[in-house]
Every structure is written in C-alpha cells, then in structure tokens.
Amino acid sequence: MIGSQAEREITLGFSPCPNDTFIFYALAQGKVKIPGVALKTLIRDVEELNSLVFQGNLDVSKISFHTLGYILDSYVLLDVGAALGKGCGPLLVTVPGRDLPDIRQVLVPGIHTTATLLLRIFYPHIEDLVVMRYDEIMPAVASGKGEAGLIIHEGRFTYSSYGLVALADLGELWEKETGLPIPLGGIVAKRSLGLENIKAIQEAISKSLEYSQGHFQEAWPFIEEHAQEMEKEVAKKHISLYVNEYTASLGREGREAVTRLLELAKERSILPLSSYSPFLDAGGG
C-alpha cells in the first residue's frame, strides 16, 4: 500500500461545485481514509485545477476532459467521480435580440474547459474567446461586457434571472451528433503513483461518494460552505444532474463518450495525438 513505512502526503484537488463537494465530502473530512496516506485537499475553480495539473502540481484532481487530452502521458483517468450525462451541457447565452451568426466574441470559463472545446468543435468561426471566471460570466454579458457567454455548472438553472436567453445548448448538439452522454469532467491520478496505489485512491473516492449518498444532511454544511451562496434547491438540482450512474462508474457508454470527444478534438487539430490510453485498466498504471 501507499507509504507502508510512513504516511505519504497525497494532494487532491476538486472544485467548489456541489457535485464535487458532495463526492469528496467524506474524504476531505476524514470520514473515509486511504491507508498510509495523509491527504491534503485543495478546492479551486476547475480551470485553476486544469492549470495545476498541466504543471504536475496535484497527485489526484478533478479536471476538464478537454485538459485530459494534453496530459495523458503523466495522468490516467479514474473510473469514478466523473461528470457526464444528458441534458447537462454548457449553454451559449446572450441578451435578447442577438443572433448566433452575429456572435464573434464569447466569454468562456477557461481555455481548457470542456465547454470551450465544444464551442470550438461546433462553432469554429467564433475565435475571440475571453477567459473569465465561470460565476462572473452571466453578470458580464448582462451588463454588455461581452457579446455572449459560455455558462457551465448551475448557470443553466439561473441564466434567465439575469435577463439572458440561450442561443445554443452545446450538450444537445453533442447528443444529436454522437448519441452519447456529454463528458464534462473527470478525476485523474498521476501515473507515477503506480497501479496499486491508484486503485486504492479510486476505491476511497467510491466510498466517499457512497457515504454522501447515505448522509446528505450531514454533508450539506460542507457543500453549502463552498457553494458561493447558491440556494439549497439549486444545489440539489446541480447534484442530481451531475452525480449520476456515470459518476459511480464510467461504464462502457461513458468510456465511449470520453474516447469520442478526444477523437473529435484530434480530428480538428485541437488536441495533440497521443499513444496513451486514458483508462486505468488499459495500461494506465
């Protein structure tokens, strides 16, 4: 097991979004432990996590599937903890009166987010991408600081309250083209940890997810603390949408979705070619 002689520090990064704090509550609070590991958790916006993983600064982390395509030589995708689904993709929003063909500038939640990858796949004519923290995009578009915004997470439940309208549902476009759930983000671990250790981490994440599923009321204060004043009902909707069968295990369909996304991006020369499989049981350890 990891660190049999002494506890080894493992860094774990996840986002403040309710689906992630729900999944990792038990691990972060010591309700579930990894034998021989002193776990150091870091809660950051997903684009910050993408950047930290690019630099190799986290052992285990939530990342965007867009980012996965760049780091396969050093990280492997875990089977648990992913955000995939149907009817849960990013939305392209703007103020009333603007039409999609006229949009040339979009505020995006990060260059390496899956949302931005999907925008580049489906609307390659939109080249002026301005990075902004995801929770600042809707107010910025509403106040005229951007022609349109690409919104993720709970934004799909709240954009109308800013007087915005949806120009496109990128998840819907993905589903029509592929028939697959949209792969948004997943959990990766450094290949250098070794197969046995990565499997122990994966099992612990599974147990943490199961703990929250049986102790929601206990987990809620932790979720609420990081949910940036999100209303409880919105947070519940967020969790029910993004924590689903694919979170417990990618399964055949989830793996197919991840593979197809990476293939599409490579075909359009957005992602580099790689000889590494994303998946743990395909030589990922």
PDB file of C-alpha atoms in Angstrom:
ATOM      1  CA  MET A   1       0.000   0.000   0.000  1.00  0.00           C
ATOM      2  CA  ILE A   2       0.951   3.658  -0.268  1.00  0.00           C
ATOM      3  CA  GLY A   3       3.634   4.707   2.181  1.00  0.00           C
ATOM      4  CA  SER A   4       3.849   1.469   4.181  1.00  0.00           C
ATOM      5  CA  GLN A   5       6.714   2.824   6.316  1.00  0.00           C
ATOM      6  CA  ALA A   6       5.240   6.273   6.925  1.00  0.00           C
ATOM      7  CA  GLU A   7       2.278   8.253   5.754  1.00  0.00           C
ATOM      8  CA  ARG A   8       2.762   9.766   2.328  1.00  0.00           C
ATOM      9  CA  GLU A   9       1.159  13.114   1.514  1.00  0.00           C
ATOM     10  CA  ILE A  10      -1.157  12.978  -1.482  1.00  0.00           C
ATOM     11  CA  THR A  11      -2.614  16.186  -2.903  1.00  0.00           C
ATOM     12  CA  LEU A  12      -6.245  16.045  -4.030  1.00  0.00           C
ATOM     13  CA  GLY A  13      -7.870  18.872  -5.948  1.00  0.00           C
ATOM     14  CA  PHE A  14     -11.571  19.352  -6.601  1.00  0.00           C
ATOM     15  CA  SER A  15     -13.881  22.240  -7.378  1.00  0.00           C
ATOM     16  CA  PRO A  16     -16.294  24.080  -5.059  1.00  0.00           C
ATOM     17  CA  CYS A  17     -19.225  22.979  -7.222  1.00  0.00           C
ATOM     18  CA  PRO A  18     -21.852  20.968  -5.307  1.00  0.00           C
ATOM     19  CA  ASN A  19     -21.303  17.780  -7.289  1.00  0.00           C
ATOM     20  CA  ASP A  20     -17.602  17.745  -6.347  1.00  0.00           C
ATOM     21  CA  THR A  21     -18.032  18.728  -2.695  1.00  0.00           C
ATOM     22  CA  PHE A  22     -20.746  16.066  -2.474  1.00  0.00           C
ATOM     23  CA  ILE A  23     -18.417  13.402  -3.898  1.00  0.00           C
ATOM     24  CA  PHE A  24     -15.364  14.348  -1.829  1.00  0.00           C
ATOM     25  CA  TYR A  25     -17.001  15.365   1.465  1.00  0.00           C
ATOM     26  CA  ALA A  26     -16.150  12.140   3.315  1.00  0.00           C
ATOM     27  CA  LEU A  27     -12.548  12.102   2.089  1.00  0.00           C
ATOM     28  CA  ALA A  28     -11.991  15.787   2.834  1.00  0.00           C
ATOM     29  CA  GLN A  29     -13.456  15.440   6.329  1.00  0.00           C
ATOM     30  CA  GLY A  30     -11.654  12.197   7.197  1.00  0.00           C
ATOM     31  CA  LYS A  31     -14.790  10.037   7.205  1.00  0.00           C
ATOM     32  CA  VAL A  32     -13.074   7.867   4.607  1.00  0.00           C
ATOM     33  CA  LYS A  33      -9.327   7.329   4.710  1.00  0.00           C
ATOM     34  CA  ILE A  34      -6.726   5.912   2.352  1.00  0.00           C
ATOM     35  CA  PRO A  35      -4.365   3.602   4.271  1.00  0.00           C
ATOM     36  CA  GLY A  36      -0.893   5.090   4.610  1.00  0.00           C
ATOM     37  CA  VAL A  37      -1.910   8.453   3.157  1.00  0.00           C
ATOM     38  CA  ALA A  38      -2.044  11.923   4.615  1.00  0.00           C
ATOM     39  CA  LEU A  39      -4.496  13.625   2.280  1.00  0.00           C
ATOM     40  CA  LYS A  40      -4.081  17.317   1.508  1.00  0.00           C
ATOM     41  CA  THR A  41      -7.150  18.754  -0.234  1.00  0.00           C
ATOM     42  CA  LEU A  42      -7.268  21.836  -2.405  1.00  0.00           C
ATOM     43  CA  ILE A  43     -10.578  23.370  -3.520  1.00  0.00           C
ATOM     44  CA  ARG A  44     -10.274  25.541  -6.622  1.00  0.00           C
ATOM     45  CA  ASP A  45     -12.206  26.512  -9.736  1.00  0.00           C
ATOM     46  CA  VAL A  46     -11.879  23.791 -12.381  1.00  0.00           C
ATOM     47  CA  GLU A  47      -9.763  25.957 -14.707  1.00  0.00           C
ATOM     48  CA  GLU A  48      -7.307  26.531 -11.841  1.00  0.00           C
ATOM     49  CA  LEU A  49      -7.215  22.771 -11.319  1.00  0.00           C
ATOM     50  CA  ASN A  50      -6.593  22.276 -15.043  1.00  0.00           C
ATOM     51  CA  SER A  51      -3.612  24.627 -14.787  1.00  0.00           C
ATOM     52  CA  LEU A  52      -2.212  22.915 -11.691  1.00  0.00           C
ATOM     53  CA  VAL A  53      -2.449  19.519 -13.369  1.00  0.00           C
ATOM     54  CA  PHE A  54      -0.738  20.870 -16.501  1.00  0.00           C
ATOM     55  CA  GLN A  55       2.138  21.799 -14.189  1.00  0.00           C
ATOM     56  CA  GLY A  56       2.061  18.399 -12.460  1.00  0.00           C
ATOM     57  CA  ASN A  57       1.336  20.033  -9.101  1.00  0.00           C
ATOM     58  CA  LEU A  58      -1.517  17.758  -7.992  1.00  0.00           C
ATOM     59  CA  ASP A  59      -1.412  13.991  -7.462  1.00  0.00           C
ATOM     60  CA  VAL A  60      -5.150  13.481  -7.922  1.00  0.00           C
ATOM     61  CA  SER A  61      -7.573  16.050  -9.285  1.00  0.00           C
ATOM     62  CA  LYS A  62     -10.822  16.906 -10.964  1.00  0.00           C
ATOM     63  CA  ILE A  63     -10.131  18.263 -14.449  1.00  0.00           C
ATOM     64  CA  SER A  64     -11.997  19.130 -17.621  1.00  0.00           C
ATOM     65  CA  PHE A  65     -11.999  16.369 -20.234  1.00  0.00           C
ATOM     66  CA  HIS A  66     -10.532  18.911 -22.635  1.00  0.00           C
ATOM     67  CA  THR A  67      -7.437  19.049 -20.426  1.00  0.00           C
ATOM     68  CA  LEU A  68      -7.221  15.247 -20.332  1.00  0.00           C
ATOM     69  CA  GLY A  69      -6.144  15.234 -23.963  1.00  0.00           C
ATOM     70  CA  TYR A  70      -2.950  17.139 -23.132  1.00  0.00           C
ATOM     71  CA  ILE A  71      -1.768  15.221 -20.053  1.00  0.00           C
ATOM     72  CA  LEU A  72      -2.227  11.537 -20.887  1.00  0.00           C
ATOM     73  CA  ASP A  73       1.499  10.888 -20.702  1.00  0.00           C
ATOM     74  CA  SER A  74       1.536  11.678 -16.974  1.00  0.00           C
ATOM     75  CA  TYR A  75      -2.051  11.195 -15.705  1.00  0.00           C
ATOM     76  CA  VAL A  76      -4.693   8.486 -16.035  1.00  0.00           C
ATOM     77  CA  LEU A  77      -8.475   8.822 -15.792  1.00  0.00           C
ATOM     78  CA  LEU A  78     -10.202   7.147 -12.863  1.00  0.00           C
ATOM     79  CA  ASP A  79     -13.435   5.196 -13.304  1.00  0.00           C
ATOM     80  CA  VAL A  80     -15.188   7.080 -10.501  1.00  0.00           C
ATOM     81  CA  GLY A  81     -16.094  10.727  -9.866  1.00  0.00           C
ATOM     82  CA  ALA A  82     -16.713  11.887 -13.424  1.00  0.00           C
ATOM     83  CA  ALA A  83     -19.361  14.356 -14.581  1.00  0.00           C
ATOM     84  CA  LEU A  84     -21.163  13.040 -17.643  1.00  0.00           C
ATOM     85  CA  GLY A  85     -24.804  13.000 -18.570  1.00  0.00           C
ATOM     86  CA  LYS A  86     -27.571  14.070 -20.870  1.00  0.00           C
ATOM     87  CA  GLY A  87     -29.315  17.409 -20.711  1.00  0.00           C
ATOM     88  CA  CYS A  88     -26.457  18.905 -18.686  1.00  0.00           C
ATOM     89  CA  GLY A  89     -24.145  20.520 -21.215  1.00  0.00           C
ATOM     90  CA  PRO A  90     -22.853  24.097 -21.407  1.00  0.00           C
ATOM     91  CA  LEU A  91     -25.087  26.829 -22.809  1.00  0.00           C
ATOM     92  CA  LEU A  92     -24.212  29.751 -25.038  1.00  0.00           C
ATOM     93  CA  VAL A  93     -26.209  32.724 -23.734  1.00  0.00           C
ATOM     94  CA  THR A  94     -26.654  36.371 -24.629  1.00  0.00           C
ATOM     95  CA  VAL A  95     -29.036  39.298 -24.215  1.00  0.00           C
ATOM     96  CA  PRO A  96     -32.311  39.246 -26.191  1.00  0.00           C
ATOM     97  CA  GLY A  97     -32.007  40.486 -29.762  1.00  0.00           C
ATOM     98  CA  ARG A  98     -28.668  38.956 -30.679  1.00  0.00           C
ATOM     99  CA  ASP A  99     -28.484  36.066 -33.153  1.00  0.00           C
ATOM    100  CA  LEU A 100     -25.920  33.266 -33.287  1.00  0.00           C
ATOM    101  CA  PRO A 101     -24.483  34.120 -36.752  1.00  0.00           C
ATOM    102  CA  ASP A 102     -23.608  37.604 -35.481  1.00  0.00           C
ATOM    103  CA  ILE A 103     -21.647  36.410 -32.434  1.00  0.00           C
ATOM    104  CA  ARG A 104     -17.885  36.810 -32.755  1.00  0.00           C
ATOM    105  CA  GLN A 105     -16.811  37.176 -29.126  1.00  0.00           C
ATOM    106  CA  VAL A 106     -17.625  34.795 -26.274  1.00  0.00           C
ATOM    107  CA  LEU A 107     -16.727  34.948 -22.598  1.00  0.00           C
ATOM    108  CA  VAL A 108     -15.554  31.452 -21.636  1.00  0.00           C
ATOM    109  CA  PRO A 109     -14.865  29.812 -18.247  1.00  0.00           C
ATOM    110  CA  GLY A 110     -11.359  28.731 -19.258  1.00  0.00           C
ATOM    111  CA  ILE A 111      -9.462  27.913 -22.432  1.00  0.00           C
ATOM    112  CA  HIS A 112      -9.015  24.282 -21.381  1.00  0.00           C
ATOM    113  CA  THR A 113     -12.549  23.624 -20.150  1.00  0.00           C
ATOM    114  CA  THR A 114     -14.659  21.073 -21.996  1.00  0.00           C
ATOM    115  CA  ALA A 115     -17.229  23.808 -22.624  1.00  0.00           C
ATOM    116  CA  THR A 116     -14.674  25.769 -24.650  1.00  0.00           C
ATOM    117  CA  LEU A 117     -13.622  22.628 -26.520  1.00  0.00           C
ATOM    118  CA  LEU A 118     -17.248  22.003 -27.533  1.00  0.00           C
ATOM    119  CA  LEU A 119     -17.591  25.629 -28.641  1.00  0.00           C
ATOM    120  CA  ARG A 120     -14.522  25.240 -30.848  1.00  0.00           C
ATOM    121  CA  ILE A 121     -15.843  21.975 -32.281  1.00  0.00           C
ATOM    122  CA  PHE A 122     -19.341  23.206 -33.135  1.00  0.00           C
ATOM    123  CA  TYR A 123     -18.699  26.915 -33.830  1.00  0.00           C
ATOM    124  CA  PRO A 124     -15.159  27.243 -35.189  1.00  0.00           C
ATOM    125  CA  HIS A 125     -15.990  30.694 -36.636  1.00  0.00           C
ATOM    126  CA  ILE A 126     -16.033  32.124 -33.087  1.00  0.00           C
ATOM    127  CA  GLU A 127     -12.371  32.903 -32.482  1.00  0.00           C
ATOM    128  CA  ASP A 128     -12.446  35.768 -29.974  1.00  0.00           C
ATOM    129  CA  LEU A 129     -12.534  33.895 -26.655  1.00  0.00           C
ATOM    130  CA  VAL A 130     -12.177  35.924 -23.467  1.00  0.00           C
ATOM    131  CA  VAL A 131     -11.476  33.958 -20.292  1.00  0.00           C
ATOM    132  CA  MET A 132     -13.493  34.874 -17.228  1.00  0.00           C
ATOM    133  CA  ARG A 133     -14.307  33.034 -14.001  1.00  0.00           C
ATOM    134  CA  TYR A 134     -17.441  30.996 -14.621  1.00  0.00           C
ATOM    135  CA  ASP A 135     -19.584  32.733 -11.984  1.00  0.00           C
ATOM    136  CA  GLU A 136     -18.755  36.194 -13.409  1.00  0.00           C
ATOM    137  CA  ILE A 137     -19.820  35.441 -16.986  1.00  0.00           C
ATOM    138  CA  MET A 138     -23.583  35.941 -16.706  1.00  0.00           C
ATOM    139  CA  PRO A 139     -23.380  39.359 -14.968  1.00  0.00           C
ATOM    140  CA  ALA A 140     -20.777  40.459 -17.522  1.00  0.00           C
ATOM    141  CA  VAL A 141     -22.930  39.507 -20.517  1.00  0.00           C
ATOM    142  CA  ALA A 142     -26.000  41.073 -18.926  1.00  0.00           C
ATOM    143  CA  SER A 143     -24.110  44.368 -18.459  1.00  0.00           C
ATOM    144  CA  GLY A 144     -22.790  44.401 -22.022  1.00  0.00           C
ATOM    145  CA  LYS A 145     -19.164  43.454 -21.280  1.00  0.00           C
ATOM    146  CA  GLY A 146     -19.318  40.582 -23.754  1.00  0.00           C
ATOM    147  CA  GLU A 147     -21.388  39.641 -26.800  1.00  0.00           C
ATOM    148  CA  ALA A 148     -22.186  36.184 -25.409  1.00  0.00           C
ATOM    149  CA  GLY A 149     -21.148  33.882 -22.604  1.00  0.00           C
ATOM    150  CA  LEU A 150     -20.485  30.189 -22.266  1.00  0.00           C
ATOM    151  CA  ILE A 151     -22.028  29.033 -18.999  1.00  0.00           C
ATOM    152  CA  ILE A 152     -21.478  25.848 -17.034  1.00  0.00           C
ATOM    153  CA  HIS A 153     -22.486  24.294 -13.724  1.00  0.00           C
ATOM    154  CA  GLU A 154     -25.524  25.833 -12.023  1.00  0.00           C
ATOM    155  CA  GLY A 155     -25.684  28.627 -14.618  1.00  0.00           C
ATOM    156  CA  ARG A 156     -28.119  26.572 -16.680  1.00  0.00           C
ATOM    157  CA  PHE A 157     -30.629  26.959 -13.860  1.00  0.00           C
ATOM    158  CA  THR A 158     -30.150  30.685 -13.277  1.00  0.00           C
ATOM    159  CA  TYR A 159     -29.255  32.462 -16.554  1.00  0.00           C
ATOM    160  CA  SER A 160     -32.828  33.651 -17.161  1.00  0.00           C
ATOM    161  CA  SER A 161     -32.729  35.570 -13.872  1.00  0.00           C
ATOM    162  CA  TYR A 162     -30.059  37.780 -15.473  1.00  0.00           C
ATOM    163  CA  GLY A 163     -32.369  38.533 -18.408  1.00  0.00           C
ATOM    164  CA  LEU A 164     -30.351  36.283 -20.718  1.00  0.00           C
ATOM    165  CA  VAL A 165     -31.520  33.874 -23.409  1.00  0.00           C
ATOM    166  CA  ALA A 166     -29.912  30.677 -24.687  1.00  0.00           C
ATOM    167  CA  LEU A 167     -28.521  30.743 -28.222  1.00  0.00           C
ATOM    168  CA  ALA A 168     -27.345  27.121 -28.193  1.00  0.00           C
ATOM    169  CA  ASP A 169     -27.173  24.089 -25.940  1.00  0.00           C
ATOM    170  CA  LEU A 170     -23.796  22.502 -26.705  1.00  0.00           C
ATOM    171  CA  GLY A 171     -24.722  19.359 -24.825  1.00  0.00           C
ATOM    172  CA  GLU A 172     -27.776  18.931 -27.023  1.00  0.00           C
ATOM    173  CA  LEU A 173     -25.631  19.388 -30.138  1.00  0.00           C
ATOM    174  CA  TRP A 174     -23.207  16.767 -28.809  1.00  0.00           C
ATOM    175  CA  GLU A 175     -26.008  14.290 -28.085  1.00  0.00           C
ATOM    176  CA  LYS A 176     -27.515  14.736 -31.575  1.00  0.00           C
ATOM    177  CA  GLU A 177     -24.156  14.140 -33.238  1.00  0.00           C
ATOM    178  CA  THR A 178     -22.956  11.211 -31.107  1.00  0.00           C
ATOM    179  CA  GLY A 179     -25.944   9.753 -29.234  1.00  0.00           C
ATOM    180  CA  LEU A 180     -23.693   9.664 -26.177  1.00  0.00           C
ATOM    181  CA  PRO A 181     -23.732  11.406 -22.783  1.00  0.00           C
ATOM    182  CA  ILE A 182     -21.640  14.548 -22.755  1.00  0.00           C
ATOM    183  CA  PRO A 183     -18.319  14.103 -20.916  1.00  0.00           C
ATOM    184  CA  LEU A 184     -17.587  17.276 -18.944  1.00  0.00           C
ATOM    185  CA  GLY A 185     -15.008  16.474 -16.275  1.00  0.00           C
ATOM    186  CA  GLY A 186     -13.295  13.567 -14.597  1.00  0.00           C
ATOM    187  CA  ILE A 187     -10.814  12.599 -11.894  1.00  0.00           C
ATOM    188  CA  VAL A 188      -7.218  11.893 -12.846  1.00  0.00           C
ATOM    189  CA  ALA A 189      -4.272  10.482 -10.917  1.00  0.00           C
ATOM    190  CA  LYS A 190      -0.568  10.643 -11.630  1.00  0.00           C
ATOM    191  CA  ARG A 191       0.652   7.526 -13.401  1.00  0.00           C
ATOM    192  CA  SER A 192       3.798   7.687 -11.263  1.00  0.00           C
ATOM    193  CA  LEU A 193       1.728   6.701  -8.189  1.00  0.00           C
ATOM    194  CA  GLY A 194       1.585   3.165  -9.564  1.00  0.00           C
ATOM    195  CA  LEU A 195      -1.360   0.912 -10.347  1.00  0.00           C
ATOM    196  CA  GLU A 196      -1.907  -0.465  -6.833  1.00  0.00           C
ATOM    197  CA  ASN A 197      -1.901   2.974  -5.275  1.00  0.00           C
ATOM    198  CA  ILE A 198      -4.165   4.470  -7.923  1.00  0.00           C
ATOM    199  CA  LYS A 199      -6.675   1.670  -7.367  1.00  0.00           C
ATOM    200  CA  ALA A 200      -6.631   2.369  -3.614  1.00  0.00           C
ATOM    201  CA  ILE A 201      -7.370   6.037  -4.293  1.00  0.00           C
ATOM    202  CA  GLN A 202     -10.148   5.119  -6.709  1.00  0.00           C
ATOM    203  CA  GLU A 203     -11.737   2.818  -4.133  1.00  0.00           C
ATOM    204  CA  ALA A 204     -11.587   5.559  -1.499  1.00  0.00           C
ATOM    205  CA  ILE A 205     -13.344   8.018  -3.821  1.00  0.00           C
ATOM    206  CA  SER A 206     -16.053   5.416  -4.425  1.00  0.00           C
ATOM    207  CA  LYS A 207     -16.527   5.040  -0.672  1.00  0.00           C
ATOM    208  CA  SER A 208     -16.643   8.816  -0.237  1.00  0.00           C
ATOM    209  CA  LEU A 209     -19.390   9.061  -2.867  1.00  0.00           C
ATOM    210  CA  GLU A 210     -21.352   6.267  -1.200  1.00  0.00           C
ATOM    211  CA  TYR A 211     -21.008   7.980   2.181  1.00  0.00           C
ATOM    212  CA  SER A 212     -22.545  11.229   0.912  1.00  0.00           C
ATOM    213  CA  GLN A 213     -25.337   9.339  -0.810  1.00  0.00           C
ATOM    214  CA  GLY A 214     -26.297   7.950   2.581  1.00  0.00           C
ATOM    215  CA  HIS A 215     -25.589  11.100   4.643  1.00  0.00           C
ATOM    216  CA  PHE A 216     -26.728  14.105   2.600  1.00  0.00           C
ATOM    217  CA  GLN A 217     -27.898  16.165   5.568  1.00  0.00           C
ATOM    218  CA  GLU A 218     -24.549  15.653   7.269  1.00  0.00           C
ATOM    219  CA  ALA A 219     -22.672  16.615   4.104  1.00  0.00           C
ATOM    220  CA  TRP A 220     -24.823  19.662   3.332  1.00  0.00           C
ATOM    221  CA  PRO A 221     -22.985  22.240   5.528  1.00  0.00           C
ATOM    222  CA  PHE A 222     -19.721  21.364   3.740  1.00  0.00           C
ATOM    223  CA  ILE A 223     -21.421  21.642   0.340  1.00  0.00           C
ATOM    224  CA  GLU A 224     -23.090  24.911   1.321  1.00  0.00           C
ATOM    225  CA  GLU A 225     -19.836  26.403   2.629  1.00  0.00           C
ATOM    226  CA  HIS A 226     -18.292  26.205  -0.841  1.00  0.00           C
ATOM    227  CA  ALA A 227     -21.392  26.777  -2.976  1.00  0.00           C
ATOM    228  CA  GLN A 228     -20.981  30.568  -3.222  1.00  0.00           C
ATOM    229  CA  GLU A 229     -24.379  31.443  -1.738  1.00  0.00           C
ATOM    230  CA  MET A 230     -26.208  29.055  -4.040  1.00  0.00           C
ATOM    231  CA  GLU A 231     -29.748  28.280  -2.918  1.00  0.00           C
ATOM    232  CA  LYS A 232     -30.198  24.806  -1.483  1.00  0.00           C
ATOM    233  CA  GLU A 233     -32.737  23.757  -4.121  1.00  0.00           C
ATOM    234  CA  VAL A 234     -30.400  24.865  -6.924  1.00  0.00           C
ATOM    235  CA  ALA A 235     -27.551  22.940  -5.307  1.00  0.00           C
ATOM    236  CA  LYS A 236     -29.742  19.846  -5.058  1.00  0.00           C
ATOM    237  CA  LYS A 237     -30.641  20.127  -8.749  1.00  0.00           C
ATOM    238  CA  HIS A 238     -26.959  20.551  -9.549  1.00  0.00           C
ATOM    239  CA  ILE A 239     -26.041  17.383  -7.637  1.00  0.00           C
ATOM    240  CA  SER A 240     -28.883  15.313  -9.092  1.00  0.00           C
ATOM    241  CA  LEU A 241     -27.880  16.386 -12.618  1.00  0.00           C
ATOM    242  CA  TYR A 242     -24.128  15.871 -12.396  1.00  0.00           C
ATOM    243  CA  VAL A 243     -23.902  12.984  -9.904  1.00  0.00           C
ATOM    244  CA  ASN A 244     -25.396  10.008 -11.700  1.00  0.00           C
ATOM    245  CA  GLU A 245     -24.667   6.479 -12.913  1.00  0.00           C
ATOM    246  CA  TYR A 246     -21.563   7.643 -14.769  1.00  0.00           C
ATOM    247  CA  THR A 247     -20.165   9.178 -11.568  1.00  0.00           C
ATOM    248  CA  ALA A 248     -20.197   5.806  -9.818  1.00  0.00           C
ATOM    249  CA  SER A 249     -18.577   4.180 -12.859  1.00  0.00           C
ATOM    250  CA  LEU A 250     -17.925   5.397 -16.389  1.00  0.00           C
ATOM    251  CA  GLY A 251     -19.103   2.087 -17.799  1.00  0.00           C
ATOM    252  CA  ARG A 252     -18.979   1.220 -21.496  1.00  0.00           C
ATOM    253  CA  GLU A 253     -21.019   4.218 -22.624  1.00  0.00           C
ATOM    254  CA  GLY A 254     -19.043   6.672 -20.518  1.00  0.00           C
ATOM    255  CA  ARG A 255     -15.746   5.395 -21.877  1.00  0.00           C
ATOM    256  CA  GLU A 256     -17.088   5.599 -25.396  1.00  0.00           C
ATOM    257  CA  ALA A 257     -18.122   9.218 -24.798  1.00  0.00           C
ATOM    258  CA  VAL A 258     -14.684  10.202 -23.473  1.00  0.00           C
ATOM    259  CA  THR A 259     -12.963   8.450 -26.372  1.00  0.00           C
ATOM    260  CA  ARG A 260     -15.234  10.117 -28.942  1.00  0.00           C
ATOM    261  CA  LEU A 261     -14.644  13.596 -27.500  1.00  0.00           C
ATOM    262  CA  LEU A 262     -10.873  13.172 -27.661  1.00  0.00           C
ATOM    263  CA  GLU A 263     -11.122  11.771 -31.198  1.00  0.00           C
ATOM    264  CA  LEU A 264     -13.234  14.703 -32.430  1.00  0.00           C
ATOM    265  CA  ALA A 265     -10.779  17.178 -30.941  1.00  0.00           C
ATOM    266  CA  LYS A 266      -7.831  15.401 -32.558  1.00  0.00           C
ATOM    267  CA  GLU A 267      -9.609  15.290 -35.928  1.00  0.00           C
ATOM    268  CA  ARG A 268      -9.998  19.075 -35.756  1.00  0.00           C
ATOM    269  CA  SER A 269      -6.339  19.509 -34.680  1.00  0.00           C
ATOM    270  CA  ILE A 270      -7.393  20.970 -31.330  1.00  0.00           C
ATOM    271  CA  LEU A 271      -5.723  18.232 -29.277  1.00  0.00           C
ATOM    272  CA  PRO A 272      -2.362  16.549 -29.903  1.00  0.00           C
ATOM    273  CA  LEU A 273      -2.168  12.902 -30.881  1.00  0.00           C
ATOM    274  CA  SER A 274      -1.264  10.541 -28.015  1.00  0.00           C
ATOM    275  CA  SER A 275      -0.403   6.861 -27.784  1.00  0.00           C
ATOM    276  CA  TYR A 276      -1.602   6.648 -24.177  1.00  0.00           C
ATOM    277  CA  SER A 277      -4.997   5.218 -23.265  1.00  0.00           C
ATOM    278  CA  PRO A 278      -6.987   7.420 -20.863  1.00  0.00           C
ATOM    279  CA  PHE A 279      -8.228   4.426 -18.888  1.00  0.00           C
ATOM    280  CA  LEU A 280      -6.709   2.734 -15.862  1.00  0.00           C
ATOM    281  CA  ASP A 281      -7.196  -0.880 -16.952  1.00  0.00           C
ATOM    282  CA  ALA A 282      -5.614  -0.283 -20.347  1.00  0.00           C
ATOM    283  CA  GLY A 283      -2.072   0.024 -19.054  1.00  0.00           C
ATOM    284  CA  GLY A 284      -2.763   3.285 -17.248  1.00  0.00           C
ATOM    285  CA  GLY A 285      -0.897   2.432 -14.065  1.00  0.00           C
TER     286      GLY A 285
END
